[in-house]
Each structure stands twice: as structure tokens, then as C-alpha cells.
Short mmCIF file of C-alpha atoms in Angstrom, two decimals:
data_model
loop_
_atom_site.label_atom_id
_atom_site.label_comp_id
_atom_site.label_asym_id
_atom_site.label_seq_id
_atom_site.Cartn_x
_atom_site.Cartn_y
_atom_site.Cartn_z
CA UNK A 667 3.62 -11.99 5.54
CA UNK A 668 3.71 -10.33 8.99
CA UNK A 669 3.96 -6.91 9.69
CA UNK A 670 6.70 -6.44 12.51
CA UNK A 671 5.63 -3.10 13.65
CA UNK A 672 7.88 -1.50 16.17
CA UNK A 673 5.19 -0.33 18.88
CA UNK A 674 6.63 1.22 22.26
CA UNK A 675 3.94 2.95 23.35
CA UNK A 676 0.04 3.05 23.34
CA UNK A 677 -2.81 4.76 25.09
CA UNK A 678 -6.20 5.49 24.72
CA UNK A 679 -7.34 9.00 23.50
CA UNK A 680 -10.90 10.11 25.10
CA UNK A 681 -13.33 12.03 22.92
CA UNK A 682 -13.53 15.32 25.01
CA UNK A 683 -17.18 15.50 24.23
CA UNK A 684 -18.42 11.97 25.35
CA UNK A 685 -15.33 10.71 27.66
CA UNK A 686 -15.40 7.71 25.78
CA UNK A 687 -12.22 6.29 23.82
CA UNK A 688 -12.10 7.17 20.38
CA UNK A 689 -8.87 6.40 19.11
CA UNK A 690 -5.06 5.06 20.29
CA UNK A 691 -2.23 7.30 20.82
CA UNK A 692 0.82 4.81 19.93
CA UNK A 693 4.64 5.39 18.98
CA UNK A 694 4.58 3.16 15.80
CA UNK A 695 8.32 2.69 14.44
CA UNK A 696 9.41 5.56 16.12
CA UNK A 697 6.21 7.55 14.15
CA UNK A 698 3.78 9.45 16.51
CA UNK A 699 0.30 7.92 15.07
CA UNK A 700 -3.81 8.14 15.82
CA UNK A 701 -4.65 5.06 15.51
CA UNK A 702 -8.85 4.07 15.02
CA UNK A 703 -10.59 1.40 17.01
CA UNK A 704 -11.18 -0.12 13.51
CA UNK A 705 -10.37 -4.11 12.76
CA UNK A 706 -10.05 -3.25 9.34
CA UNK A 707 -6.88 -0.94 10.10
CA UNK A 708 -3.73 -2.57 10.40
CA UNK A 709 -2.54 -0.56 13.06
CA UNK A 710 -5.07 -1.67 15.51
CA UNK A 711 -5.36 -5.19 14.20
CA UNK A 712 -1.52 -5.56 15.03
CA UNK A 713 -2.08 -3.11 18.54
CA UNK A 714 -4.68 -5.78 19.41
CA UNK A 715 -2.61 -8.87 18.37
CA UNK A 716 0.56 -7.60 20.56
CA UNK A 717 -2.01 -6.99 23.44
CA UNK A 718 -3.21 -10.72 23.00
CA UNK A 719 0.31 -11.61 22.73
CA UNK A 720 0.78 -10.36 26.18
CA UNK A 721 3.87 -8.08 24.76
CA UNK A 722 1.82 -4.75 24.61
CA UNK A 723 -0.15 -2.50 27.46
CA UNK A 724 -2.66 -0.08 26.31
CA UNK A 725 -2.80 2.68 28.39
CA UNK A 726 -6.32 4.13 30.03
CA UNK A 727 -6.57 7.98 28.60
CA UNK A 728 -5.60 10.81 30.53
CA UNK B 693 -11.94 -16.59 -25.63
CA UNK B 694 -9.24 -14.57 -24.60
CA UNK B 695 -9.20 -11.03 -23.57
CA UNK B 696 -6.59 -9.93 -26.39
CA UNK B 697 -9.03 -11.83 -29.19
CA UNK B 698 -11.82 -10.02 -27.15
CA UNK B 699 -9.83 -7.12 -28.08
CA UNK B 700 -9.17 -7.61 -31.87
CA UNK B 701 -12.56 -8.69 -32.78
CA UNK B 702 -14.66 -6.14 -31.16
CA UNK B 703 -14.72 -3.94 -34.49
CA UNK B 704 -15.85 -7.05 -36.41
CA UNK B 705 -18.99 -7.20 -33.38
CA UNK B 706 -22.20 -7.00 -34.90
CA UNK B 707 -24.40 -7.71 -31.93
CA UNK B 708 -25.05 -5.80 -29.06
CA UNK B 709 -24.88 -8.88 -27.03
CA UNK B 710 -21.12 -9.67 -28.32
CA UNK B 711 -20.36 -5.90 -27.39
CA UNK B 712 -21.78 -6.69 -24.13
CA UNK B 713 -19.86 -10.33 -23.59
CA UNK B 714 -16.46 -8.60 -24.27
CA UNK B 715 -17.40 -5.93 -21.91
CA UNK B 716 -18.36 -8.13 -19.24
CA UNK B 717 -15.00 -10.46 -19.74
CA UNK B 718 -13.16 -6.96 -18.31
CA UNK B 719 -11.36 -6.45 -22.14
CA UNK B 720 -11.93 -3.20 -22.36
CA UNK B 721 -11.08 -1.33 -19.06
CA UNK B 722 -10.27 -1.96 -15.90
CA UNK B 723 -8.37 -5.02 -16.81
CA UNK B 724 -5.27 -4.62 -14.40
CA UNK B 725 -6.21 -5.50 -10.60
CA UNK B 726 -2.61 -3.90 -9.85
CA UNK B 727 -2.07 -0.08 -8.46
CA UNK B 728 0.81 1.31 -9.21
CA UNK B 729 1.97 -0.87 -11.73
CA UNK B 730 3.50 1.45 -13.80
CA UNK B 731 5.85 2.35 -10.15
CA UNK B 732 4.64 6.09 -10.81
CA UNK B 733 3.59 7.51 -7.66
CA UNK B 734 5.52 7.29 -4.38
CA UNK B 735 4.03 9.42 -1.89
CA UNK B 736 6.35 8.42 0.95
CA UNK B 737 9.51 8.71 -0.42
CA UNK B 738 9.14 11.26 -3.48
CA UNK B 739 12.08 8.96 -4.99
CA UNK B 740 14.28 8.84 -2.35
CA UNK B 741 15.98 5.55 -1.65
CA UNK B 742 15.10 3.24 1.22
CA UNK B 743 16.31 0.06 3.09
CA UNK B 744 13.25 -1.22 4.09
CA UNK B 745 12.11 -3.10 7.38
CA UNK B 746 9.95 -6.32 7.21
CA UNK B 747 6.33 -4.46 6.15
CA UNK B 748 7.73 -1.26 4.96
CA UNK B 749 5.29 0.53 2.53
CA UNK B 750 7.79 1.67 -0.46
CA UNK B 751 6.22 2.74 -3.57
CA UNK B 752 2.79 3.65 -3.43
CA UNK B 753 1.22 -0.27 -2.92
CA UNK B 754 4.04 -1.54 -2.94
CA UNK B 755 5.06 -3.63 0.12
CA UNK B 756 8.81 -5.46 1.15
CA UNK B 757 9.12 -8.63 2.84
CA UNK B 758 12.22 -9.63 4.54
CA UNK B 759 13.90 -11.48 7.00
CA UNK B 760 16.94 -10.19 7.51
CA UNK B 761 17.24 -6.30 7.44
CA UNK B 762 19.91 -4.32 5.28
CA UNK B 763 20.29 -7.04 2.51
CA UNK B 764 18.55 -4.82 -0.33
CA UNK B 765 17.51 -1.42 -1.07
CA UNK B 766 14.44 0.41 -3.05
CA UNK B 767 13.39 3.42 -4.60
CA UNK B 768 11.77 4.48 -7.43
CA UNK B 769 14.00 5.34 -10.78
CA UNK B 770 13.73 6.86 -14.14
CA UNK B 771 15.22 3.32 -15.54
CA UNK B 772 12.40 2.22 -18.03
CA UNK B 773 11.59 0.76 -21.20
CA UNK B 774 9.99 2.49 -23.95
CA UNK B 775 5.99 3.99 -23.00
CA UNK B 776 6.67 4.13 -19.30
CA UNK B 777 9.51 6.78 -17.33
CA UNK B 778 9.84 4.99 -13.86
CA UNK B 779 10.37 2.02 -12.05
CA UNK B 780 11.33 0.32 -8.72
CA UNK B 781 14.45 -0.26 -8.41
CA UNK B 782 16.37 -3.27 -6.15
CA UNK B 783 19.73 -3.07 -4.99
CA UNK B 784 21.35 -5.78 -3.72
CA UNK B 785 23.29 -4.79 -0.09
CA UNK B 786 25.15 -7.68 0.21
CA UNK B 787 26.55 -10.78 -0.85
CA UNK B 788 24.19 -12.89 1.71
CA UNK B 789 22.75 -16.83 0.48
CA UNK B 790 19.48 -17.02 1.82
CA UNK B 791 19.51 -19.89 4.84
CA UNK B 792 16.82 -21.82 6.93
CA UNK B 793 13.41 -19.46 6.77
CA UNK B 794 14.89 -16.03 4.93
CA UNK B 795 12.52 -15.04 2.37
CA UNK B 796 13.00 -11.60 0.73
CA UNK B 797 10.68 -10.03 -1.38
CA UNK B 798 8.44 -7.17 -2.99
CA UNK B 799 4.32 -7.80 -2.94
CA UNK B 800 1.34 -5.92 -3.64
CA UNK B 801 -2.07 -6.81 -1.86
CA UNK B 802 -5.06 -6.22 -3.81
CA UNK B 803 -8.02 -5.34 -2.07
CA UNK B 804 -10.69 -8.17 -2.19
CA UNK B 805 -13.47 -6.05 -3.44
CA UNK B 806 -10.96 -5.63 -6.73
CA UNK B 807 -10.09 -9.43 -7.01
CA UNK B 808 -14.04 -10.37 -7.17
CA UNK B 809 -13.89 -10.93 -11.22
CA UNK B 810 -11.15 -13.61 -10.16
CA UNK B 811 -13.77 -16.06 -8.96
CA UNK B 812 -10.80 -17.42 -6.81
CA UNK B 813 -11.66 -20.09 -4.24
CA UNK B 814 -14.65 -21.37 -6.72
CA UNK B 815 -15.14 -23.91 -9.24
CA UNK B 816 -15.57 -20.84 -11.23
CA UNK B 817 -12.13 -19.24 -10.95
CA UNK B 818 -11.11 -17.38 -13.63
CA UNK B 819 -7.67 -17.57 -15.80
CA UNK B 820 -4.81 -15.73 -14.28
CA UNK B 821 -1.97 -13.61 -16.34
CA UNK B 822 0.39 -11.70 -15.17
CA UNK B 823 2.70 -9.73 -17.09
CA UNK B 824 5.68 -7.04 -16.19
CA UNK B 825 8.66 -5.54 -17.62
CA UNK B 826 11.84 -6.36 -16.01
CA UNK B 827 15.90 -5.90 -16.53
CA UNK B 828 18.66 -7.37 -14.19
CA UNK B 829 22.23 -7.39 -13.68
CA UNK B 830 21.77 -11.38 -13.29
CA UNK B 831 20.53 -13.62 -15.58
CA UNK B 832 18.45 -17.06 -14.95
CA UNK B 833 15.62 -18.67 -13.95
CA UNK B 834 13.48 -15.76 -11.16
CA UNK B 835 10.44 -16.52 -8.99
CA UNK B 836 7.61 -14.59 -7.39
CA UNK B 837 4.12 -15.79 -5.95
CA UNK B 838 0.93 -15.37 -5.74
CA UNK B 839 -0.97 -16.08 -2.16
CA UNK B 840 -4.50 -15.30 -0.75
CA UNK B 841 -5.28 -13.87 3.07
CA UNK B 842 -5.05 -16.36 5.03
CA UNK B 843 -1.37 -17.15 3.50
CA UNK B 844 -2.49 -21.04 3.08
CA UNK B 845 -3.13 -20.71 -0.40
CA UNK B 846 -0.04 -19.98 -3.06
CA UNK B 847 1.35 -20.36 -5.95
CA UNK B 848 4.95 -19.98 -7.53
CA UNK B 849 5.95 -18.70 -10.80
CA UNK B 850 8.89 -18.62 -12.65
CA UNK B 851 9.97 -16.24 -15.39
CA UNK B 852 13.48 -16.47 -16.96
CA UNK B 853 15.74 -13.35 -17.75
CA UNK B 854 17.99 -13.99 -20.66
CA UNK B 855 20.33 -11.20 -20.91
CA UNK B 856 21.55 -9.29 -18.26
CA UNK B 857 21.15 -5.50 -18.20
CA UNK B 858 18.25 -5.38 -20.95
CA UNK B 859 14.65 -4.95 -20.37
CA UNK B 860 12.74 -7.74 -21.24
CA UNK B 861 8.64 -8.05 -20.87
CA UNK B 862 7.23 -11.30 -19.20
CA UNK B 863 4.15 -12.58 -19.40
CA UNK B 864 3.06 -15.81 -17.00
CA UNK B 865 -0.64 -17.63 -16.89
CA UNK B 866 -2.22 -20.29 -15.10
CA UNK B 867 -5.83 -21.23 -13.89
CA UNK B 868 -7.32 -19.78 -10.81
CA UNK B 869 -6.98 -21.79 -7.86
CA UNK B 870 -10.52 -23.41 -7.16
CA UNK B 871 -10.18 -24.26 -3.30
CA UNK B 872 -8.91 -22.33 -0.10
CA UNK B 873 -10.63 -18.77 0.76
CA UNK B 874 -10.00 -15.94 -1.04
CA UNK B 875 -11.56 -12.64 0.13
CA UNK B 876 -14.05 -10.52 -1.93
CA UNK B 877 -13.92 -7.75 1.05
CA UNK B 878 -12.43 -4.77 2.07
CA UNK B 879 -9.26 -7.33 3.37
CA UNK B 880 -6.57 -8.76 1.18
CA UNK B 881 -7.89 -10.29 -2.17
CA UNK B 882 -4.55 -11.66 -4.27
CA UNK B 883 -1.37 -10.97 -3.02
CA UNK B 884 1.21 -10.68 -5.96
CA UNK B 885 5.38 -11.29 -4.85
CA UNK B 886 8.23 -11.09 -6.88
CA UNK B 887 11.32 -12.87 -4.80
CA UNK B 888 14.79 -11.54 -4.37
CA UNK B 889 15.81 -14.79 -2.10
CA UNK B 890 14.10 -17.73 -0.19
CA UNK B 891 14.85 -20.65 1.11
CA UNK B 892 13.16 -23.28 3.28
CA UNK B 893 9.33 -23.19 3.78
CA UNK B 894 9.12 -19.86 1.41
CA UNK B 895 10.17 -22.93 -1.30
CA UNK B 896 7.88 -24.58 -3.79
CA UNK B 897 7.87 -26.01 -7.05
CA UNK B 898 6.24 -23.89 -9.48
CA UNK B 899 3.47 -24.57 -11.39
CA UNK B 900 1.07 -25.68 -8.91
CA UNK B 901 -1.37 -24.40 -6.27
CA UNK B 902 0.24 -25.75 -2.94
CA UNK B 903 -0.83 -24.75 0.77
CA UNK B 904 1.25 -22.75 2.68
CA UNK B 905 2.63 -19.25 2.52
CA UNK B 906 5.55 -19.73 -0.45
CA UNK B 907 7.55 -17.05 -2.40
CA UNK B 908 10.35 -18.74 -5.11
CA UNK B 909 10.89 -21.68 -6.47
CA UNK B 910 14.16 -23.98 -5.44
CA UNK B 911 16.74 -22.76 -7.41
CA UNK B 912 15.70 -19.55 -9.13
CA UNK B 913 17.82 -16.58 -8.80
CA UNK B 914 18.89 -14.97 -5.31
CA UNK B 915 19.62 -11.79 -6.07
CA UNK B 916 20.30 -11.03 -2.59
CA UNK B 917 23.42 -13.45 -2.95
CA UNK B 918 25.37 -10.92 -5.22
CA UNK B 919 26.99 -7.77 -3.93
CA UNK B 920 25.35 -4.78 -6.07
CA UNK B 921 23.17 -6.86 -8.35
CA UNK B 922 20.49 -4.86 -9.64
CA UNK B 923 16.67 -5.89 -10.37
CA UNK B 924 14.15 -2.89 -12.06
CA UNK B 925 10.38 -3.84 -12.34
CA UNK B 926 7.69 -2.14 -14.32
CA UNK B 927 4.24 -2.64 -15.81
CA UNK B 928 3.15 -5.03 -13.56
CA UNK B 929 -0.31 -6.00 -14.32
CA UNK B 930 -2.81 -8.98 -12.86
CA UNK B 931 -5.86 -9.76 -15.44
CA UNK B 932 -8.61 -12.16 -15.72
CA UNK B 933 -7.81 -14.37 -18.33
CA UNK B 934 -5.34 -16.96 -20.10
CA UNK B 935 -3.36 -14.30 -21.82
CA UNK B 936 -1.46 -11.17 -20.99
CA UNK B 937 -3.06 -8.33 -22.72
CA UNK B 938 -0.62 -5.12 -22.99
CA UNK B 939 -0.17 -2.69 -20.07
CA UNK B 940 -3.26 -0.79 -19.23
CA UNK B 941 -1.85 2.64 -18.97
CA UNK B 942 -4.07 4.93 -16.42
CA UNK B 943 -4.18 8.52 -16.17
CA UNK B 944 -1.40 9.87 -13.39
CA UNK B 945 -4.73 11.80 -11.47
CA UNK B 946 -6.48 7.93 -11.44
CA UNK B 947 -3.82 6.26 -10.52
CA UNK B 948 -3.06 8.85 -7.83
CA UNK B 949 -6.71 8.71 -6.59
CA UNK B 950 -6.57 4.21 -6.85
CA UNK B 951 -3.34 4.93 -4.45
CA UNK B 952 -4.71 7.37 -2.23
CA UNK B 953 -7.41 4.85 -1.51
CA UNK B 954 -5.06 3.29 0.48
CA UNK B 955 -2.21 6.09 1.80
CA UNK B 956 -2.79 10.01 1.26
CA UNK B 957 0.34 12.21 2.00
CA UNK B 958 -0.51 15.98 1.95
CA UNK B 959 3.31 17.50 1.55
CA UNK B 960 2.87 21.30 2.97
CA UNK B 961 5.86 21.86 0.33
CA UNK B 962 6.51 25.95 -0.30
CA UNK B 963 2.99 26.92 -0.46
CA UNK B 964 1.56 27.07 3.09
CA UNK B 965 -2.07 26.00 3.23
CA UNK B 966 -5.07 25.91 5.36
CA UNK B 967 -6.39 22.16 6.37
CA UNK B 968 -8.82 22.30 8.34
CA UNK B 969 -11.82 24.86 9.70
CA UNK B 970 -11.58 25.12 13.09
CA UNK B 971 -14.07 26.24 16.40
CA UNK B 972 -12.81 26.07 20.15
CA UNK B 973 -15.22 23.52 22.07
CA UNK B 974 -13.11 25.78 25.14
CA UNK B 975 -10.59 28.12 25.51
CA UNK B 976 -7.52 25.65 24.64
CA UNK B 977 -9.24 23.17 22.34
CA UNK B 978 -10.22 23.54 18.41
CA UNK B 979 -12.07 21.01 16.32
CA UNK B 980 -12.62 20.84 12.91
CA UNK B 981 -12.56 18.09 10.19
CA UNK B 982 -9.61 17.05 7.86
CA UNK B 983 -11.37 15.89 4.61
CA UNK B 984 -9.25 12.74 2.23
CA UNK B 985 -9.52 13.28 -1.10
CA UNK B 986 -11.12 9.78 -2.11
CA UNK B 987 -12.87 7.63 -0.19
CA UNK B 988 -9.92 5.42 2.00
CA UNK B 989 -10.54 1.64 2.22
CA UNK B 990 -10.99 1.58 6.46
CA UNK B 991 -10.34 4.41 9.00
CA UNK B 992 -7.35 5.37 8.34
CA UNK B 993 -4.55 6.09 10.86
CA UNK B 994 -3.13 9.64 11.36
CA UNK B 995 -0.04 10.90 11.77
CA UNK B 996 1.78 14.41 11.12
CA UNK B 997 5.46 15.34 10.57
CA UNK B 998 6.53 18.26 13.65
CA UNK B 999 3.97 20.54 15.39
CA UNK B 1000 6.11 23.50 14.65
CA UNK B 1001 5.01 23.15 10.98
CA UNK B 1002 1.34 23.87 12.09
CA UNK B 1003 -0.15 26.85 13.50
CA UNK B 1004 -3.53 28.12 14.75
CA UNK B 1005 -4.97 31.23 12.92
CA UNK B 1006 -7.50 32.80 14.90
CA UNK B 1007 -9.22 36.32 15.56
CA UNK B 1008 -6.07 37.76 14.21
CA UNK B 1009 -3.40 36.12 15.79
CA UNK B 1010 -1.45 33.24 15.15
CA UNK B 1011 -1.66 30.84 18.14
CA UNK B 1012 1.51 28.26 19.06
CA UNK B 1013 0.29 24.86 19.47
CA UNK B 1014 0.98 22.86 22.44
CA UNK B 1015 -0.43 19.51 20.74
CA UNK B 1016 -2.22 18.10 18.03
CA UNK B 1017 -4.00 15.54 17.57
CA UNK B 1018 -6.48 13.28 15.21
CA UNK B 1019 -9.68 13.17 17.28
CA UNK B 1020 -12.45 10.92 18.22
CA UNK B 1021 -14.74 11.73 14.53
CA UNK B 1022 -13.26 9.49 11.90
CA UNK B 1023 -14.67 7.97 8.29
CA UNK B 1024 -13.73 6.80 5.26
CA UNK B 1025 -13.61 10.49 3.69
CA UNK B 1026 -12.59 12.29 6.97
CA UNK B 1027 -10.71 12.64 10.20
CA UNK B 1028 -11.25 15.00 13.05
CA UNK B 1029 -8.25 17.18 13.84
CA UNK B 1030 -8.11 18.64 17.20
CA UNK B 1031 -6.30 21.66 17.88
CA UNK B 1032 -4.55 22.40 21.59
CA UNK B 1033 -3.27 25.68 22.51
CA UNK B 1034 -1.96 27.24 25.54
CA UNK B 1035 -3.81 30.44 26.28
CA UNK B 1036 -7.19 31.03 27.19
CA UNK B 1037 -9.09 31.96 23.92
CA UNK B 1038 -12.77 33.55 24.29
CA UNK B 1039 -15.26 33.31 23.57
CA UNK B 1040 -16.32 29.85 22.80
CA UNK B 1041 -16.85 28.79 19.05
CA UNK B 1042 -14.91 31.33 17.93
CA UNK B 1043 -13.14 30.15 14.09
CA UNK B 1044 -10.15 29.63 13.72
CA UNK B 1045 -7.95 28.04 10.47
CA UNK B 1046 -5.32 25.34 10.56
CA UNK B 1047 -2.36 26.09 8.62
CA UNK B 1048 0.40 23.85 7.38
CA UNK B 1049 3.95 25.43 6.74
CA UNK B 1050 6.86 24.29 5.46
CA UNK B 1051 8.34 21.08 5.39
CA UNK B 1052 5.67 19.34 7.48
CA UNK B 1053 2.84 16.77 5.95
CA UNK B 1054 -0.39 15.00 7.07
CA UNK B 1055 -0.30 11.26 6.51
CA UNK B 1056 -3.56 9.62 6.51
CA UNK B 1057 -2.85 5.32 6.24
CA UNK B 1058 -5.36 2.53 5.27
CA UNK B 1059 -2.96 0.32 3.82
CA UNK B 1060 -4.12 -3.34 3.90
#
């Protein structure tokens, strides 16, 4: 079965120490979540799928 | 030899090497691959009913498939047979006859590392039973499924309720599928389904391993097709072997810990509490770790009811966050929680506490 997670937003969160991205902001069925750059989570393997899928923009952190 | 001969003749054992065989064929502990089975815990929801999207997490484990939203409902209920006090209930919305691709169902994916005893995908697989307790408003011939990762690898069952509004226990075994790929990872092992409706591709004849992604068998029940028709499920278990053994019944702290593997909900609830030991890296920002009480299958995701049900304890004052958020220092057993307020706060690395309050939760997913 797929997943049809509702995602209307994403963006990179930097690690205030290093600068480097550590996690995704995104707006997952209408939940705020903190999503890790992890394959194994299902939130980023579907982030990275719609991204692929051309129907999702990460955006750069702040 | 089966499991539930293992299980009768271990007192007549006389060898340590007998003792040993039925250990290793699983017929002492550990026999059920399924988590939740006995529809116990439900973190999420705390019992409340839901109508579930395509993917929803219900019951702890517990995932539906659907669709076409709004044709059934869930939630957990005190409806049970005799040794158990809950189960998952399924409410039928509508009246609706399942058409070209609909496929509605319940599944549970067990974790590959659990399904290793299976042997699946081997010229070694293993025996498969499966056994639950069910009761229905309908009677007839139901289906569910079971399916590896890849979803080109299935197999339909059937089990037949005979009287409606009675709980009856089923018990269903076949031989391990010996082909295909079946993960022994972190990923999805097995994937058990019990069908409410399909139709089209979702449509095999049971009894045989078949490629594809398939739920029921042609014919066997839709309950979605009756207004109000009821389904309860409980004591689902998935064992090695060619015959059901009864329900392994866990401890409520193990099977809360097996589930939290998975999903951990901390519920702030009445009793306000601290979560996480905090120091300012500057004047508006505090770190400090957020530990999970078992060790969670991947990095889990974070997420956190309202900021107004948090608040920064600090140097004698309570400080209003503008933001928080679940940082860049993650693990299987913790999560960084980072802290943002609005006024300057010296001196750096000063402590501070997080507190929870009221209503609000921390969420913490891994779910497969």
C-alpha cells in the first residue's frame, strides 16, 4: 500500500552549531513535524519520493 | 512437529537437546510476530473513534488502507471474547460496492528483523498460521492477505463467519512462500491484511502465492457494501508453524514497550512534567535532549501538540516560547529539542527545564 501523505510544506532546518541541514520542517496532514534525513523514516522516504515526483519543493533553511 | 505438540510434550522431554529443539522451533515464547494483537494499546486515539485516510496509523500497529475515504470507521472497543477486554472495531459508513481498483482494508507490517524465523523467500520457509478472534454483523465467506515489501509477493486467505453477531476464533495455515524477497531488516518483513472490500487487481483466488499486491478473494464479504455492518477483531497472532497455537498473551508494559518501538506518545495529561534539561547555546536558544523510552526502529519524526502547552523554566522565571523545535541531534533512543525564546537570557549555558502542561503531548514516529 501507499501512504498518501498530505505534505504542503517543507524546508530544511540548519543545525545552529554546524550550519549544516539536520532535519525537514514539513506540514504533514495538516501536523507540524521534524522530519530526519533518514531513508529508513517514512516521512522522508515519501518527502523524497514527492520531490522526485516533481510535486514537492524543499525549501533551503532560513 | 508442530508448535502445539512442541507444547504438550515438553514435560515428557528427557533430553536437553529435545528441550533445546522445542525452544529453538519458537514454542515457548515469542511465538506471535504481531504487536498489538490483543488491540490493547492505542496511543493516538486513547479510544476515540476515527475515519481514517489511506495510511492512517489507528491502533497502535495497526494501519488502514483505502481507496475511497469515509466508507468505514475505527476505534478501539471493550467488545471481546472471554481472556481479552478490547478490540478494533469497524463500522461500516456506507452502503458503497467496491468498483474498478477500491480496496479497503486493516494491515499490520512486521518489522523484518521480527519475520527472520519465517525463512520467507527461501527454500527453507517456514509454515505459516494465523489465528484471530472475530464477530460480525454479516455472515459468509471473509478475506485478508498476506504480502511482503516490495508488494509483488501475496497471498489471500479466506476464513468463514457462521453466525452473525457471535465471536468466533479462526485459525488459517499454509506454507511459506519460497520465492520473491522478503526483508530480514529494519523495513517491512510480512505484511498481514484483513479486507473490508476489493475489487479488481486487489482480487485473487485464495490459496496460492500469486505476484502482485492482492487483499480478498472474489466474492468474500464486502462489508463496506452494508450500511452499519459491524466487524470486531482480536487476538491476532502470526507464528511459525502449521498450526495455530493459542494467543500469546504479553504483559500490557511489553506490549507497550514492542509498540513504542515504533510510535511513542508522551500525553502531558494533569500532571505537568519536565522533558527535557536544557542550556542556552545564546541568549534566545536552549538545547537539551528528549530521551524515548525504548530503542525506536529509525529516527523517528517529531512533532508536538501547541507551544502554549510548553514553557521554559529558567533562573526563576518562566520564559514564553516563541518556537520549538526537534533539532539537528537525533538517534534511535533520543531527539534534540531546541528551545526559542524571545528575550535576551545571560549568561550563556545557563539551565533551564522544559515543562509540558496540560493538554499538550510529544509524538515521536518510526512507524514502518
Amino acid at each position: 500500500m501507499e501512504d498518501n501523505m498530505n505534505i504542503t510544506t517543507a524546508q530544511y532546518v540548519a543545525d545552529i552549531a554546524s550550519g549544516n541541514n539536520s532535519s525537514i520542517k514539513a506540514t504533514i496532514d495538516g501536523q507540524e513535524m521534524f522530519v530526519p534525513l533518514d531513508p529508513a523514516n517514512r516521512h522522508y522516504a515519501e518527502i523524497l519520493k514527492q520531490v522526485e515526483a516533481g510535486t514537492l519543493t524543499i525549501a533551503d533553511a532560513e | 512437529m508442530t508448535k502445539a505438540r512442541d507444547l504438550a510434550d515438553l514435560g515428557n522431554k528427557t533430553s536437553l537437546d529435545e528441550i533445546n529443539d522445542a525452544y529453538d522451533a519458537g514454542a515457548l515464547s515469542n511465538r506471535n510476530l504481531i504487536i498489538n494483537g490483543s488491540m490493547a494499546i492505542d496511543q493516538r486515539n486513547g479510544g476515540s473513534s476515527i475515519t481514517p485516510g489511506n495510511g492512517t496509523l489507528t491502533l497502535d500497529r495497526w494501519k488502514a488502507g483505502l481507496a475511497q475515504t469515509s466508507k468505514f470507521s475505527l476505534d478501539q472497543d471493550s467488545e471481546s471474547p472471554a481472556g481479552f477486554t478490547t478490540s478494533m472495531k469497524v463500522t461500516s459508513l456506507t452502503a458503497y460496492t467496491p468498483s474498478s481498483n477500491d480496496h479497503f482494508f486493516i494491515e499490520q507490517e512486521v518489522e523484518g528483523y521480527n519475520a527472520i524465523p519465517l525463512a520467507l523467500g527461501s527454500s527453507d520457509a517456514k509454515d505459516i498460521s494465523i489465528s484471530f478472534w472475530v464477530r460480525s454483523s454479516l455472515t459468509g465467506t471473509f478475506a485478508g492477505s498476506v504480502i511482503n515489501s516490495a508488494r509483488n509477493r501475496s497471498r489471500v486467505f479466506e476464513y468463514t463467519i457462521n453466525t452473525a453477531n457471535t465471536w468466533e476464533y479462526k485459525t488459517v495455515s499454509f506454507a511459506g512462500d519460497t520465492t520473491g524477497t522478503w526483508l530480514t531488516t529494519n523495513g517491512k518483513g510480512i505484511t498481514l491484511r484483513f479486507s473490508f472490500g476489493a475489487a479488481g487487481t486487489w482480487l485473487q483466488n485464495a490459496g496460492a502465492w500469486s505476484t502482485g499486491n492482492v487483499t480478498a478473494s472474489s466474492g468474500s464479504v464486502n462489508l463496506v457494501a452494508t450500511n452499519n455492518a459491524t466487524l470486531y477483531i482480536t487476538g491476532v497472532q502470526l507464528e511459525v508453524g502449521d498450526t495455530a497455537t493459542p494467543f500469546e498473551h504479553r504483559s500490557y508494559g511489553d506490549e507497550l514497550a514492542k509498540c513504542q518501538r515504533y510510535y511513542y506518545r508522551d500525553n502531558i495529561g494533569s500532571n505537568d512534567h519536565a522533558l527535557s534539561t536544557q542550556s542556552n547555546w545564546n541568549t534566545t536558544h536552549f538545547f537539551g535532549p528528549y530521551y524515548m523510552p525504548v530503542t525506536m526502529r529509525a529516527n523517528p519524526t517529531g512533532s508536538y501538540s501547541a507551544l502554549s502547552n510548553f514553557t521554559l523554566y529558567q533562573n526563576s522565571q518562566t520564559r514564553t516560547l516563541t518556537s520549538l523545535s526537534f533539532g539537528a541531534s537525533t538517534s534511535l533512543n533520543s531527539r534534540e529539542l531546541t528551545s526559542h525564546v524571545s528575550s535576551s537570557i545571560t549568561p550563556q549555558g545557563g539551565a533551564g527545564w522544559l515543562r509540558g502542561q496540560g493538554t499538550g503531548w510529544i509524538a515521536l514516529d518510526a512507524e514502518l
